[in-house]
PDB file of C-alpha atoms in Angstrom:
ATOM      1  CA  GLN Q  15      75.203 -23.559  14.909  1.00 88.00           C
ATOM      2  CA  VAL Q  16      71.703 -24.387  16.088  1.00 90.00           C
ATOM      3  CA  GLN Q  17      70.696 -28.030  15.862  1.00 94.00           C
ATOM      4  CA  LEU Q  18      67.446 -29.774  16.677  1.00 96.00           C
ATOM      5  CA  VAL Q  19      67.708 -33.544  16.844  1.00 96.00           C
ATOM      6  CA  GLU Q  20      64.590 -35.702  17.037  1.00 97.00           C
ATOM      7  CA  SER Q  21      64.466 -39.225  18.390  1.00 97.00           C
ATOM      8  CA  GLY Q  22      61.895 -41.772  19.461  1.00 97.00           C
ATOM      9  CA  GLY Q  23      60.178 -42.548  16.191  1.00 97.00           C
ATOM     10  CA  GLY Q  24      59.476 -46.062  15.028  1.00 97.00           C
ATOM     11  CA  LEU Q  25      56.865 -48.647  14.112  1.00 98.00           C
ATOM     12  CA  VAL Q  26      53.909 -49.181  16.420  1.00 98.00           C
ATOM     13  CA  GLN Q  27      50.530 -50.862  16.176  1.00 98.00           C
ATOM     14  CA  ALA Q  28      47.342 -48.859  16.179  1.00 98.00           C
ATOM     15  CA  GLY Q  29      46.358 -47.965  19.728  1.00 98.00           C
ATOM     16  CA  GLY Q  30      49.948 -47.913  20.872  1.00 98.00           C
ATOM     17  CA  SER Q  31      52.146 -45.092  22.151  1.00 98.00           C
ATOM     18  CA  LEU Q  32      55.406 -43.394  21.315  1.00 98.00           C
ATOM     19  CA  ARG Q  33      57.299 -40.512  22.869  1.00 98.00           C
ATOM     20  CA  LEU Q  34      59.317 -38.257  20.619  1.00 98.00           C
ATOM     21  CA  SER Q  35      62.154 -36.135  21.948  1.00 98.00           C
ATOM     22  CA  CYS Q  36      63.803 -33.090  20.444  1.00 97.00           C
ATOM     23  CA  ALA Q  37      67.152 -32.051  21.850  1.00 96.00           C
ATOM     24  CA  ALA Q  38      68.356 -28.570  20.982  1.00 94.00           C
ATOM     25  CA  SER Q  39      71.934 -27.376  20.886  1.00 90.00           C
ATOM     26  CA  GLY Q  40      73.700 -24.231  19.801  1.00 88.00           C
ATOM     27  CA  ARG Q  41      71.309 -21.912  21.618  1.00 89.00           C
ATOM     28  CA  THR Q  42      68.915 -21.987  24.536  1.00 89.00           C
ATOM     29  CA  PHE Q  43      65.219 -22.217  23.730  1.00 89.00           C
ATOM     30  CA  SER Q  44      63.926 -21.716  27.253  1.00 86.00           C
ATOM     31  CA  SER Q  45      62.389 -18.345  26.280  1.00 89.00           C
ATOM     32  CA  ASN Q  46      61.100 -19.491  22.913  1.00 92.00           C
ATOM     33  CA  ALA Q  47      58.151 -21.385  21.554  1.00 96.00           C
ATOM     34  CA  MET Q  48      58.738 -24.882  20.224  1.00 97.00           C
ATOM     35  CA  GLY Q  49      56.548 -27.010  18.020  1.00 97.00           C
ATOM     36  CA  TRP Q  50      56.003 -30.335  16.316  1.00 98.00           C
ATOM     37  CA  PHE Q  51      54.880 -30.731  12.725  1.00 98.00           C
ATOM     38  CA  ARG Q  52      54.378 -33.791  10.559  1.00 98.00           C
ATOM     39  CA  GLN Q  53      54.413 -34.619   6.897  1.00 98.00           C
ATOM     40  CA  ALA Q  54      52.745 -37.666   5.416  1.00 96.00           C
ATOM     41  CA  PRO Q  55      53.628 -38.926   1.933  1.00 92.00           C
ATOM     42  CA  GLY Q  56      52.110 -36.727  -0.735  1.00 94.00           C
ATOM     43  CA  LYS Q  57      50.881 -34.165   1.777  1.00 96.00           C
ATOM     44  CA  GLU Q  58      52.079 -30.804   3.004  1.00 96.00           C
ATOM     45  CA  ARG Q  59      53.765 -30.360   6.349  1.00 97.00           C
ATOM     46  CA  ALA Q  60      51.090 -29.892   9.000  1.00 98.00           C
ATOM     47  CA  PHE Q  61      51.002 -28.466  12.499  1.00 98.00           C
ATOM     48  CA  VAL Q  62      50.707 -30.963  15.345  1.00 98.00           C
ATOM     49  CA  ALA Q  63      51.405 -29.155  18.621  1.00 98.00           C
ATOM     50  CA  ALA Q  64      53.291 -26.232  20.093  1.00 98.00           C
ATOM     51  CA  ILE Q  65      54.347 -24.984  23.498  1.00 97.00           C
ATOM     52  CA  SER Q  66      55.335 -21.539  24.692  1.00 94.00           C
ATOM     53  CA  TRP Q  67      58.223 -20.737  26.994  1.00 89.00           C
ATOM     54  CA  SER Q  68      55.789 -20.690  29.932  1.00 90.00           C
ATOM     55  CA  GLY Q  69      54.053 -23.940  29.067  1.00 91.00           C
ATOM     56  CA  ASN Q  70      50.989 -22.730  27.166  1.00 95.00           C
ATOM     57  CA  THR Q  71      50.071 -25.303  24.545  1.00 97.00           C
ATOM     58  CA  ASN Q  72      48.152 -25.564  21.299  1.00 98.00           C
ATOM     59  CA  TYR Q  73      47.164 -28.722  19.418  1.00 98.00           C
ATOM     60  CA  ALA Q  74      45.796 -29.637  16.044  1.00 98.00           C
ATOM     61  CA  ASP Q  75      42.215 -30.879  16.326  1.00 98.00           C
ATOM     62  CA  SER Q  76      43.248 -34.271  14.967  1.00 97.00           C
ATOM     63  CA  VAL Q  77      45.520 -34.986  17.936  1.00 98.00           C
ATOM     64  CA  LYS Q  78      43.721 -33.283  20.830  1.00 98.00           C
ATOM     65  CA  GLY Q  79      43.208 -35.662  23.722  1.00 98.00           C
ATOM     66  CA  ARG Q  80      45.770 -38.124  22.355  1.00 98.00           C
ATOM     67  CA  PHE Q  81      49.048 -36.167  22.102  1.00 98.00           C
ATOM     68  CA  THR Q  82      50.789 -34.110  24.781  1.00 98.00           C
ATOM     69  CA  ILE Q  83      53.613 -31.674  24.203  1.00 98.00           C
ATOM     70  CA  SER Q  84      55.940 -30.780  27.060  1.00 97.00           C
ATOM     71  CA  ARG Q  85      59.357 -29.290  27.602  1.00 96.00           C
ATOM     72  CA  ASP Q  86      62.263 -29.487  30.003  1.00 94.00           C
ATOM     73  CA  ASN Q  87      64.112 -26.195  29.812  1.00 92.00           C
ATOM     74  CA  THR Q  88      66.932 -27.511  31.978  1.00 93.00           C
ATOM     75  CA  LYS Q  89      67.656 -30.037  29.240  1.00 94.00           C
ATOM     76  CA  ASN Q  90      66.779 -27.759  26.328  1.00 94.00           C
ATOM     77  CA  THR Q  91      64.466 -30.539  25.175  1.00 96.00           C
ATOM     78  CA  VAL Q  92      60.856 -30.747  24.023  1.00 97.00           C
ATOM     79  CA  TYR Q  93      58.762 -33.907  23.975  1.00 98.00           C
ATOM     80  CA  LEU Q  94      55.698 -35.210  22.205  1.00 98.00           C
ATOM     81  CA  GLN Q  95      53.856 -38.023  23.962  1.00 98.00           C
ATOM     82  CA  MET Q  96      51.627 -39.769  21.455  1.00 98.00           C
ATOM     83  CA  ASN Q  97      48.932 -42.127  22.719  1.00 98.00           C
ATOM     84  CA  MET Q  98      46.110 -44.002  21.003  1.00 98.00           C
ATOM     85  CA  LEU Q  99      48.008 -43.823  17.737  1.00 98.00           C
ATOM     86  CA  LYS Q 100      46.118 -44.299  14.490  1.00 98.00           C
ATOM     87  CA  PRO Q 101      47.346 -45.308  11.019  1.00 97.00           C
ATOM     88  CA  GLU Q 102      46.605 -41.753   9.846  1.00 97.00           C
ATOM     89  CA  ASP Q 103      49.263 -40.513  12.297  1.00 98.00           C
ATOM     90  CA  THR Q 104      51.903 -42.111  10.081  1.00 98.00           C
ATOM     91  CA  ALA Q 105      54.297 -39.383   8.955  1.00 98.00           C
ATOM     92  CA  VAL Q 106      57.723 -37.895   9.384  1.00 98.00           C
ATOM     93  CA  TYR Q 107      57.602 -35.779  12.536  1.00 98.00           C
ATOM     94  CA  TYR Q 108      59.644 -32.596  12.714  1.00 98.00           C
ATOM     95  CA  CYS Q 109      60.668 -30.533  15.700  1.00 98.00           C
ATOM     96  CA  ALA Q 110      60.763 -26.765  15.203  1.00 97.00           C
ATOM     97  CA  GLY Q 111      61.887 -23.774  17.206  1.00 96.00           C
ATOM     98  CA  ARG Q 112      60.949 -20.122  17.045  1.00 95.00           C
ATOM     99  CA  LYS Q 113      62.960 -17.030  17.792  1.00 94.00           C
ATOM    100  CA  GLY Q 114      59.772 -15.661  19.344  1.00 92.00           C
ATOM    101  CA  SER Q 115      58.044 -16.746  22.520  1.00 92.00           C
ATOM    102  CA  ILE Q 116      54.443 -16.988  21.343  1.00 93.00           C
ATOM    103  CA  VAL Q 117      52.917 -20.231  20.124  1.00 96.00           C
ATOM    104  CA  LYS Q 118      52.310 -20.312  16.373  1.00 96.00           C
ATOM    105  CA  THR Q 119      50.737 -22.941  14.142  1.00 97.00           C
ATOM    106  CA  ASP Q 120      52.137 -21.961  10.741  1.00 96.00           C
ATOM    107  CA  ASN Q 121      55.421 -23.577   9.778  1.00 93.00           C
ATOM    108  CA  TYR Q 122      56.562 -20.273   8.241  1.00 96.00           C
ATOM    109  CA  ASP Q 123      56.688 -18.822  11.766  1.00 96.00           C
ATOM    110  CA  TYR Q 124      59.411 -21.265  12.822  1.00 97.00           C
ATOM    111  CA  ASP Q 125      63.086 -20.512  12.348  1.00 96.00           C
ATOM    112  CA  TYR Q 126      64.824 -23.759  13.195  1.00 96.00           C
ATOM    113  CA  TRP Q 127      64.025 -27.311  12.102  1.00 97.00           C
ATOM    114  CA  GLY Q 128      65.193 -30.803  12.852  1.00 97.00           C
ATOM    115  CA  GLN Q 129      65.760 -33.507  10.265  1.00 97.00           C
ATOM    116  CA  GLY Q 130      62.654 -35.431  11.231  1.00 97.00           C
ATOM    117  CA  THR Q 131      61.871 -38.854  12.637  1.00 98.00           C
ATOM    118  CA  GLN Q 132      59.628 -41.448  11.010  1.00 98.00           C
ATOM    119  CA  VAL Q 133      56.524 -42.639  12.829  1.00 98.00           C
ATOM    120  CA  THR Q 134      54.664 -45.549  11.280  1.00 98.00           C
ATOM    121  CA  VAL Q 135      51.412 -46.847  12.742  1.00 98.00           C
ATOM    122  CA  SER Q 136      50.205 -50.201  11.465  1.00 97.00           C
ATOM    123  CA  SER Q 137      46.552 -51.198  11.448  1.00 94.00           C
TER     124      SER Q 137
END
């Protein structure tokens, strides 16, 4: 059974940083694209960042220059470093994995999902 488990969320002041981790088990994702999405209260789940098996990345415009996605295939883990956090970054952050290798930005293109981790940024 494939599991994606996020960690690293929490409460931080505006301008601060957090690093989210997503540990995968049940299958190896070293050849697959992985992504991060977020969902704020009352809003739809939105793309944040994604990374291909080879390290190619894609970011939502709202987080470019502030967030960095990376992966450690030896640990079957993907990370999201979030800097210069803003109150509008407050959301539940979800890790997602694809069966394919190409980066995608639509949540319908992802096959596996974690349970999510709450990130709250205070002003």
